[in-house]
Coordinates of N, CA and C in Angstrom, one line a residue:
N1 N 67.9 9.0 -104.8 CA 66.9 8.0 -105.3 C 67.4 7.5 -106.7
V2 N 67.8 8.4 -107.5 CA 68.3 8.1 -108.9 C 69.5 7.2 -108.8
H3 N 70.4 7.5 -107.9 CA 71.6 6.7 -107.7 C 71.3 5.3 -107.2
L4 N 70.4 5.3 -106.3 CA 70.0 4.0 -105.7 C 69.4 3.1 -106.8
R5 N 68.5 3.7 -107.6 CA 67.9 2.9 -108.7 C 69.0 2.4 -109.7
L6 N 70.0 3.2 -109.9 CA 71.0 2.9 -110.8 C 71.8 1.7 -110.3
V7 N 72.1 1.8 -109.0 CA 72.8 0.7 -108.3 C 72.0 -0.6 -108.4
V8 N 70.7 -0.5 -108.2 CA 69.9 -1.7 -108.3 C 69.9 -2.3 -109.7
M9 N 69.8 -1.4 -110.7 CA 69.7 -1.9 -112.1 C 71.1 -2.6 -112.4
L10 N 72.2 -2.1 -111.9 CA 73.5 -2.6 -112.3 C 73.8 -3.9 -111.5
M11 N 73.3 -4.0 -110.2 CA 73.7 -5.1 -109.4 C 72.8 -6.3 -109.5
N12 N 71.5 -6.1 -109.8 CA 70.6 -7.2 -109.8 C 71.0 -8.3 -110.9
P13 N 71.3 -7.9 -112.1 CA 71.7 -9.0 -113.1 C 72.9 -9.8 -112.6
V14 N 73.9 -9.1 -112.0 CA 75.1 -9.7 -111.5 C 74.8 -10.7 -110.4
L15 N 74.0 -10.3 -109.4 CA 73.7 -11.1 -108.3 C 72.7 -12.3 -108.8
A16 N 71.9 -12.0 -109.7 CA 71.0 -13.0 -110.2 C 71.8 -14.2 -110.9
S17 N 72.8 -13.8 -111.6 CA 73.7 -14.8 -112.3 C 74.5 -15.6 -111.3
A18 N 74.9 -14.9 -110.2 CA 75.6 -15.6 -109.2 C 74.7 -16.6 -108.4
Q19 N 73.5 -16.2 -108.2 CA 72.5 -17.0 -107.6 C 72.2 -18.3 -108.4
R20 N 72.1 -18.1 -109.7 CA 71.8 -19.2 -110.5 C 73.0 -20.2 -110.5
A21 N 74.2 -19.7 -110.5 CA 75.3 -20.5 -110.5 C 75.4 -21.3 -109.1
L22 N 75.1 -20.6 -108.0 CA 75.1 -21.3 -106.8 C 74.0 -22.3 -106.6
A23 N 72.8 -21.9 -107.2 CA 71.7 -22.8 -107.2 C 72.0 -24.2 -107.8
E24 N 72.8 -24.1 -108.9 CA 73.1 -25.4 -109.6 C 74.0 -26.2 -108.7
R25 N 74.7 -25.6 -107.7 CA 75.5 -26.4 -106.8 C 74.7 -26.7 -105.5
G26 N 73.4 -26.4 -105.5 CA 72.6 -26.7 -104.4 C 72.7 -25.6 -103.2
S27 N 73.1 -24.4 -103.6 CA 73.3 -23.4 -102.5 C 72.5 -22.1 -102.9
N28 N 72.0 -21.4 -101.9 CA 71.3 -20.2 -102.2 C 71.7 -19.1 -101.2
L29 N 73.0 -18.8 -101.1 CA 73.6 -18.0 -100.1 C 73.5 -16.5 -100.4
I30 N 73.3 -16.1 -101.6 CA 73.2 -14.7 -101.9 C 71.8 -14.2 -102.2
P31 N 71.2 -13.4 -101.3 CA 69.8 -13.0 -101.5 C 69.8 -11.9 -102.6
S32 N 68.7 -11.8 -103.2 CA 68.5 -10.8 -104.3 C 68.4 -9.4 -103.6
V33 N 68.9 -8.4 -104.3 CA 68.8 -7.0 -103.9 C 67.6 -6.4 -104.5
N34 N 66.7 -5.9 -103.7 CA 65.5 -5.2 -104.3 C 65.5 -3.8 -103.9
E35 N 64.8 -3.0 -104.7 CA 64.8 -1.6 -104.4 C 64.1 -1.2 -103.1
P36 N 63.0 -1.8 -102.7 CA 62.5 -1.4 -101.4 C 63.4 -1.6 -100.2
T37 N 64.2 -2.7 -100.3 CA 65.2 -3.0 -99.2 C 66.2 -1.9 -99.1
I38 N 66.7 -1.5 -100.3 CA 67.7 -0.4 -100.3 C 67.1 0.9 -99.9
K39 N 65.9 1.2 -100.3 CA 65.3 2.4 -99.8 C 65.1 2.4 -98.3
A40 N 64.7 1.3 -97.8 CA 64.5 1.2 -96.3 C 65.8 1.5 -95.6
A41 N 66.9 0.9 -96.1 CA 68.2 1.2 -95.4 C 68.6 2.6 -95.6
A42 N 68.3 3.2 -96.7 CA 68.8 4.6 -97.0 C 68.0 5.6 -96.2
T43 N 66.7 5.2 -95.9 CA 65.8 6.2 -95.2 C 65.6 5.8 -93.7
A44 N 66.5 5.0 -93.2 CA 66.3 4.7 -91.7 C 66.4 5.9 -90.9
K45 N 65.5 6.1 -89.9 CA 65.5 7.3 -89.1 C 66.7 7.5 -88.2
W46 N 67.3 8.6 -88.3 CA 68.5 9.0 -87.5 C 68.1 9.2 -86.1
D47 N 68.9 8.7 -85.2 CA 68.6 8.8 -83.7 C 69.9 9.2 -83.0
S48 N 69.9 10.4 -82.4 CA 71.0 10.9 -81.7 C 71.6 9.9 -80.7
R49 N 70.7 9.2 -80.0 CA 71.2 8.3 -79.0 C 72.1 7.2 -79.5
Y50 N 72.0 6.9 -80.7 CA 72.9 5.8 -81.3 C 73.8 6.4 -82.4
A51 N 74.0 7.7 -82.4 CA 74.9 8.3 -83.4 C 76.4 8.2 -83.1
G52 N 76.7 8.1 -81.8 CA 78.1 8.1 -81.4 C 78.6 6.7 -81.1
A53 N 79.8 6.6 -80.6 CA 80.4 5.3 -80.4 C 79.8 4.6 -79.3
V54 N 79.3 5.3 -78.3 CA 78.6 4.7 -77.1 C 77.1 4.9 -77.2
P55 N 76.3 3.9 -77.3 CA 74.8 4.1 -77.3 C 74.3 4.7 -76.0
H56 N 73.4 5.7 -76.2 CA 72.8 6.3 -75.0 C 71.5 5.6 -74.6
D57 N 71.7 4.4 -74.1 CA 70.5 3.7 -73.6 C 70.3 3.9 -72.1
T58 N 69.3 3.2 -71.5 CA 69.0 3.4 -70.1 C 70.2 3.2 -69.2
A59 N 71.0 2.2 -69.5 CA 72.2 1.9 -68.7 C 73.1 3.1 -68.7
Y60 N 73.3 3.7 -69.9 CA 74.2 4.9 -70.0 C 73.7 6.1 -69.2
Y61 N 72.4 6.3 -69.3 CA 71.8 7.4 -68.5 C 72.0 7.2 -67.0
M62 N 71.8 5.9 -66.6 CA 71.9 5.6 -65.1 C 73.3 5.8 -64.7
K63 N 74.3 5.5 -65.5 CA 75.7 5.7 -65.2 C 76.0 7.2 -65.0
C64 N 75.4 8.0 -65.8 CA 75.5 9.5 -65.7 C 74.9 9.9 -64.4
V65 N 73.7 9.4 -64.1 CA 73.1 9.7 -62.8 C 74.0 9.4 -61.6
L66 N 74.5 8.2 -61.6 CA 75.4 7.7 -60.5 C 76.6 8.6 -60.4
G67 N 77.2 8.9 -61.6 CA 78.4 9.7 -61.6 C 78.2 11.1 -61.1
G68 N 77.0 11.6 -61.4 CA 76.7 13.0 -60.9 C 76.5 13.0 -59.4
A69 N 75.8 12.0 -58.9 CA 75.6 11.9 -57.5 C 76.9 11.8 -56.7
I70 N 77.8 10.9 -57.2 CA 79.1 10.7 -56.5 C 79.9 12.0 -56.6
S71 N 80.0 12.6 -57.8 CA 81.0 13.7 -57.9 C 80.5 14.9 -57.2
C72 N 79.2 15.3 -57.4 CA 78.7 16.5 -56.7 C 78.5 16.3 -55.2
G73 N 78.0 15.2 -54.8 CA 77.9 15.0 -53.4 C 79.2 15.0 -52.6
S74 N 80.2 14.3 -53.1 CA 81.5 14.2 -52.4 C 82.2 15.5 -52.4
T75 N 82.2 16.2 -53.6 CA 83.0 17.4 -53.6 C 82.4 18.5 -52.7
H76 N 81.1 18.6 -52.7 CA 80.5 19.6 -51.8 C 80.6 19.2 -50.3
L77 N 80.6 17.9 -50.0 CA 80.8 17.4 -48.7 C 82.2 17.8 -48.2
A78 N 83.2 17.7 -49.1 CA 84.6 18.0 -48.7 C 84.8 19.5 -48.3
V79 N 84.0 20.4 -48.9 CA 84.2 21.8 -48.6 C 83.2 22.3 -47.5
T80 N 82.6 21.4 -46.8 CA 81.6 21.8 -45.8 C 82.2 22.8 -44.8
P81 N 83.4 22.7 -44.3 CA 84.0 23.7 -43.4 C 84.0 25.1 -43.9
L82 N 84.3 25.2 -45.2 CA 84.3 26.5 -45.9 C 82.9 27.0 -46.0
D83 N 82.0 26.1 -46.3 CA 80.6 26.5 -46.4 C 80.0 27.0 -45.1
V84 N 80.3 26.3 -44.0 CA 79.8 26.7 -42.7 C 80.3 28.1 -42.4
T85 N 81.6 28.4 -42.6 CA 82.2 29.7 -42.3 C 81.6 30.8 -43.2
K86 N 81.4 30.5 -44.4 CA 80.9 31.4 -45.4 C 79.5 31.8 -45.0
C87 N 78.6 30.8 -44.7 CA 77.2 31.1 -44.3 C 77.2 32.0 -43.1
N88 N 78.0 31.7 -42.1 CA 78.0 32.5 -40.9 C 78.5 33.9 -41.1
M89 N 79.5 34.1 -42.0 CA 79.9 35.4 -42.4 C 78.8 36.2 -43.1
Q90 N 78.0 35.5 -43.8 CA 76.8 36.2 -44.5 C 75.8 36.6 -43.5
V91 N 75.5 35.8 -42.5 CA 74.5 36.0 -41.5 C 75.0 37.0 -40.4
N92 N 76.2 37.0 -40.0 CA 76.8 37.8 -39.0 C 78.1 38.4 -39.4
P93 N 78.2 39.3 -40.4 CA 79.4 39.8 -40.9 C 80.3 40.6 -39.9
G94 N 79.6 41.1 -38.9 CA 80.3 41.9 -37.8 C 81.1 41.0 -36.9
K95 N 80.7 39.7 -36.8 CA 81.4 38.8 -35.9 C 82.4 38.0 -36.6
Y96 N 82.0 37.5 -37.8 CA 82.9 36.7 -38.6 C 83.4 37.5 -39.8
K97 N 84.7 38.0 -39.6 CA 85.2 39.0 -40.5 C 86.0 38.4 -41.7
G98 N 86.5 37.2 -41.5 CA 87.3 36.5 -42.6 C 87.1 35.0 -42.6
L99 N 87.6 34.4 -43.6 CA 87.4 33.0 -43.8 C 88.2 32.2 -42.7
I100 N 89.4 32.4 -42.6 CA 90.3 31.7 -41.6 C 89.9 32.1 -40.2
S101 N 89.8 33.4 -40.0 CA 89.5 33.9 -38.6 C 88.1 33.4 -38.2
G102 N 87.2 33.4 -39.2 CA 85.8 33.0 -38.9 C 85.8 31.5 -38.5
M103 N 86.6 30.7 -39.2 CA 86.6 29.2 -39.0 C 87.2 29.0 -37.6
R104 N 88.3 29.7 -37.2 CA 88.9 29.6 -35.9 C 87.9 30.0 -34.8
L105 N 87.1 31.0 -35.0 CA 86.2 31.5 -34.0 C 85.1 30.4 -33.8
I106 N 84.6 29.8 -34.9 CA 83.6 28.8 -34.8 C 84.1 27.6 -34.0
I107 N 85.3 27.2 -34.3 CA 85.9 26.0 -33.6 C 86.1 26.4 -32.1
K108 N 86.5 27.6 -31.8 CA 86.8 28.0 -30.5 C 85.5 28.1 -29.6
E109 N 84.4 28.6 -30.2 CA 83.2 28.7 -29.5 C 82.3 27.4 -29.5
E110 N 82.4 26.6 -30.5 CA 81.5 25.5 -30.6 C 82.1 24.1 -30.7
G111 N 83.5 24.1 -30.8 CA 84.2 22.9 -31.0 C 84.5 22.6 -32.4
A112 N 85.5 21.6 -32.6 CA 85.9 21.3 -33.9 C 84.9 20.7 -34.8
S113 N 83.9 20.0 -34.2 CA 82.9 19.4 -35.0 C 81.9 20.4 -35.6
A114 N 81.9 21.6 -35.1 CA 81.0 22.6 -35.6 C 81.2 23.0 -37.1
I115 N 82.5 22.9 -37.5 CA 82.8 23.2 -38.9 C 82.2 22.2 -39.9
L116 N 81.7 21.1 -39.4 CA 81.0 20.1 -40.2 C 79.5 20.1 -40.1
K117 N 79.0 21.2 -39.5 CA 77.5 21.3 -39.4 C 76.9 21.3 -40.8
G118 N 75.8 20.6 -40.9 CA 75.1 20.6 -42.2 C 75.7 19.6 -43.2
W119 N 76.5 18.7 -42.8 CA 77.1 17.7 -43.7 C 76.1 16.8 -44.4
L120 N 75.1 16.4 -43.6 CA 74.1 15.4 -44.1 C 73.2 16.1 -45.2
P121 N 72.6 17.2 -44.9 CA 71.8 17.9 -46.0 C 72.7 18.3 -47.2
T122 N 73.9 18.6 -46.9 CA 74.8 18.9 -48.0 C 75.0 17.7 -48.9
L123 N 75.3 16.6 -48.3 CA 75.5 15.4 -49.1 C 74.3 15.0 -49.9
L124 N 73.1 15.0 -49.2 CA 71.9 14.6 -49.9 C 71.5 15.6 -51.0
G125 N 71.5 16.9 -50.6 CA 71.1 17.9 -51.6 C 71.9 17.9 -52.8
Y126 N 73.2 17.9 -52.7 CA 74.1 18.0 -53.8 C 74.2 16.7 -54.6
S127 N 74.0 15.6 -53.9 CA 73.9 14.3 -54.7 C 72.7 14.3 -55.6
A128 N 71.6 14.8 -55.1 CA 70.4 14.9 -55.9 C 70.6 15.9 -57.1
Q129 N 71.2 17.0 -56.8 CA 71.5 18.0 -57.8 C 72.4 17.4 -58.9
G130 N 73.4 16.6 -58.5 CA 74.3 16.0 -59.5 C 73.6 14.9 -60.3
M131 N 72.7 14.2 -59.7 CA 72.0 13.2 -60.4 C 71.2 13.8 -61.6
F132 N 70.5 14.9 -61.3 CA 69.7 15.5 -62.3 C 70.6 16.3 -63.3
K133 N 71.6 16.9 -62.8 CA 72.5 17.7 -63.7 C 73.1 16.8 -64.7
F134 N 73.8 15.7 -64.3 CA 74.5 14.9 -65.2 C 73.5 14.0 -66.1
G135 N 72.6 13.4 -65.4 CA 71.7 12.5 -66.1 C 70.8 13.2 -67.1
L136 N 70.1 14.3 -66.7 CA 69.2 15.0 -67.6 C 69.9 15.8 -68.6
Y137 N 71.2 16.2 -68.4 CA 71.9 16.9 -69.5 C 72.1 16.0 -70.7
E138 N 72.5 14.7 -70.5 CA 72.6 13.8 -71.6 C 71.3 13.5 -72.2
Y139 N 70.2 13.4 -71.4 CA 68.9 13.1 -71.9 C 68.4 14.2 -72.8
F140 N 68.5 15.5 -72.3 CA 68.0 16.6 -73.0 C 68.8 16.9 -74.3
K141 N 70.1 16.6 -74.3 CA 70.9 16.7 -75.5 C 70.4 15.8 -76.6
D142 N 70.1 14.6 -76.2 CA 69.6 13.6 -77.2 C 68.1 14.0 -77.7
L143 N 67.3 14.4 -76.7 CA 66.0 14.8 -77.0 C 65.9 16.0 -78.0
Y144 N 66.7 17.0 -77.7 CA 66.7 18.2 -78.6 C 67.3 17.9 -79.9
S145 N 68.3 17.1 -79.9 CA 69.0 16.7 -81.2 C 68.1 16.0 -82.1
N146 N 67.3 15.0 -81.5 CA 66.3 14.3 -82.3 C 65.2 15.2 -82.8
L147 N 64.8 16.2 -82.0 CA 63.7 17.1 -82.4 C 64.2 18.0 -83.6
A148 N 65.5 18.3 -83.6 CA 66.1 19.2 -84.6 C 66.4 18.4 -85.9
G149 N 66.7 17.1 -85.7 CA 67.1 16.3 -86.9 C 68.6 16.3 -87.0
E150 N 69.1 15.3 -87.9 CA 70.5 15.1 -88.0 C 71.3 16.3 -88.5
E151 N 70.8 16.9 -89.5 CA 71.6 18.1 -90.1 C 71.6 19.3 -89.2
A152 N 70.4 19.6 -88.7 CA 70.3 20.8 -87.8 C 71.1 20.6 -86.5
S153 N 71.0 19.4 -86.0 CA 71.7 19.1 -84.7 C 73.2 19.2 -84.8
K154 N 73.7 19.0 -86.0 CA 75.2 19.1 -86.2 C 75.5 20.6 -86.4
K155 N 74.7 21.3 -87.1 CA 74.9 22.7 -87.4 C 74.8 23.6 -86.2
Y156 N 73.8 23.3 -85.3 CA 73.6 24.1 -84.1 C 73.9 23.3 -82.8
K157 N 74.9 22.5 -82.9 CA 75.3 21.6 -81.8 C 75.5 22.4 -80.5
G158 N 76.2 23.6 -80.6 CA 76.4 24.4 -79.4 C 75.2 24.9 -78.7
M159 N 74.2 25.3 -79.5 CA 73.0 25.8 -79.0 C 72.1 24.7 -78.4
I160 N 72.1 23.6 -79.0 CA 71.4 22.4 -78.5 C 72.0 21.9 -77.2
W161 N 73.3 21.9 -77.1 CA 73.9 21.5 -75.8 C 73.7 22.5 -74.7
L162 N 73.6 23.8 -75.1 CA 73.3 24.9 -74.2 C 71.9 24.7 -73.6
A163 N 71.0 24.4 -74.5 CA 69.6 24.2 -74.1 C 69.4 23.0 -73.2
G164 N 70.2 22.0 -73.5 CA 70.2 20.8 -72.7 C 70.7 21.0 -71.3
S165 N 71.8 21.8 -71.3 CA 72.4 22.1 -70.0 C 71.4 23.0 -69.1
A166 N 70.8 24.0 -69.8 CA 69.9 24.8 -69.0 C 68.7 24.1 -68.5
S167 N 68.2 23.2 -69.3 CA 67.0 22.4 -68.9 C 67.4 21.5 -67.8
A168 N 68.5 20.8 -67.8 CA 68.9 19.9 -66.8 C 69.2 20.7 -65.5
E169 N 69.8 21.9 -65.6 CA 70.1 22.7 -64.4 C 68.8 23.2 -63.7
F170 N 67.7 23.4 -64.5 CA 66.4 23.8 -64.0 C 65.9 22.8 -63.0
F171 N 65.9 21.5 -63.4 CA 65.4 20.5 -62.5 C 66.4 20.1 -61.4
A172 N 67.7 20.3 -61.7 CA 68.7 20.0 -60.7 C 68.6 20.9 -59.5
D173 N 68.4 22.2 -59.8 CA 68.3 23.2 -58.7 C 67.1 23.0 -57.9
M174 N 66.0 22.6 -58.5 CA 64.8 22.3 -57.8 C 65.0 21.1 -56.8
A175 N 65.8 20.1 -57.3 CA 66.1 19.0 -56.4 C 66.9 19.4 -55.3
L176 N 67.8 20.4 -55.5 CA 68.7 20.8 -54.4 C 68.0 21.7 -53.4
C177 N 67.1 22.5 -53.8 CA 66.6 23.6 -52.9 C 66.1 23.1 -51.5
P178 N 65.3 22.0 -51.3 CA 64.9 21.7 -50.0 C 66.0 21.4 -49.0
M179 N 67.0 20.6 -49.5 CA 68.2 20.3 -48.6 C 69.1 21.5 -48.4
E180 N 69.1 22.4 -49.4 CA 70.0 23.6 -49.3 C 69.4 24.5 -48.2
M181 N 68.1 24.6 -48.1 CA 67.4 25.4 -47.0 C 67.7 24.8 -45.7
V182 N 67.6 23.5 -45.6 CA 67.9 22.8 -44.3 C 69.4 23.0 -43.9
K183 N 70.3 22.9 -44.9 CA 71.7 23.0 -44.7 C 72.1 24.4 -44.1
V184 N 71.5 25.4 -44.7 CA 71.8 26.8 -44.2 C 71.3 27.0 -42.8
K185 N 70.1 26.5 -42.6 CA 69.5 26.6 -41.2 C 70.3 25.9 -40.2
V186 N 70.8 24.7 -40.5 CA 71.7 24.0 -39.5 C 73.0 24.8 -39.3
Q187 N 73.6 25.3 -40.4 CA 74.9 25.9 -40.3 C 74.9 27.2 -39.6
T188 N 73.8 27.9 -39.6 CA 73.7 29.3 -39.0 C 73.0 29.4 -37.7
S189 N 72.4 28.2 -37.2 CA 71.7 28.2 -36.0 C 72.7 28.3 -34.8
V190 N 72.2 28.8 -33.7 CA 73.0 28.8 -32.4 C 73.3 27.4 -32.0
A191 N 74.5 27.1 -31.5 CA 74.9 25.8 -31.1 C 73.9 25.3 -30.0
G192 N 73.5 24.0 -30.1 CA 72.6 23.4 -29.1 C 71.2 23.6 -29.4
T193 N 70.8 24.4 -30.3 CA 69.4 24.6 -30.7 C 69.0 23.8 -31.9
R194 N 67.7 23.6 -32.0 CA 67.3 22.8 -33.2 C 67.5 23.7 -34.4
P195 N 68.0 23.2 -35.5 CA 68.3 21.8 -35.8 C 69.7 21.3 -35.6
T196 N 70.6 22.2 -35.0 CA 72.0 21.8 -34.8 C 72.1 20.6 -33.8
E197 N 71.1 20.4 -33.0 CA 71.1 19.4 -31.9 C 71.0 18.0 -32.5
I198 N 70.6 17.9 -33.7 CA 70.4 16.5 -34.3 C 71.7 16.0 -34.9
G199 N 72.8 16.9 -34.9 CA 74.1 16.5 -35.3 C 74.3 16.3 -36.8
A200 N 73.4 16.9 -37.6 CA 73.6 16.8 -39.0 C 74.2 18.0 -39.6

């Protein structure tokens, strides 16, 4: 505050003289600098959403949501055959003794398409999880940073990001659970019985 007042005291006479000179030429391009204006600029509230190079507005959060859905949904869909085999090994370890041998046995008994059982709930469930995980992670990071303030958010960045990650994962896992239950049921049910008969 002392420095700001000093700047105001030093600059006002200079700018006032320049204004008078321009006024004589019919121009008034340089506004006067007053202390309230400088104070307002100096005390503008810090916002984590706009502290970086990319503003974290609604469009940014939606891009994170979309990116999460695409990345999580597609990667988990790609490993569906491994997931089918793994789930059957857990349910019937005596029959399915290994990953490769278990996959071969499933194909032999149920056909090649059997290793893709549960692809639809996998895609839906993990897309939902990715949406919440990516989107809410960025949201909670900004929320907790703003609650902590500029100085504390920089000092405890790691802890704030950890809290943001944990909060996002809490909601992401709740979004996943319904489809995860359906997925496991489809993947471990006897061929031809519900829900495997729906082809999902």
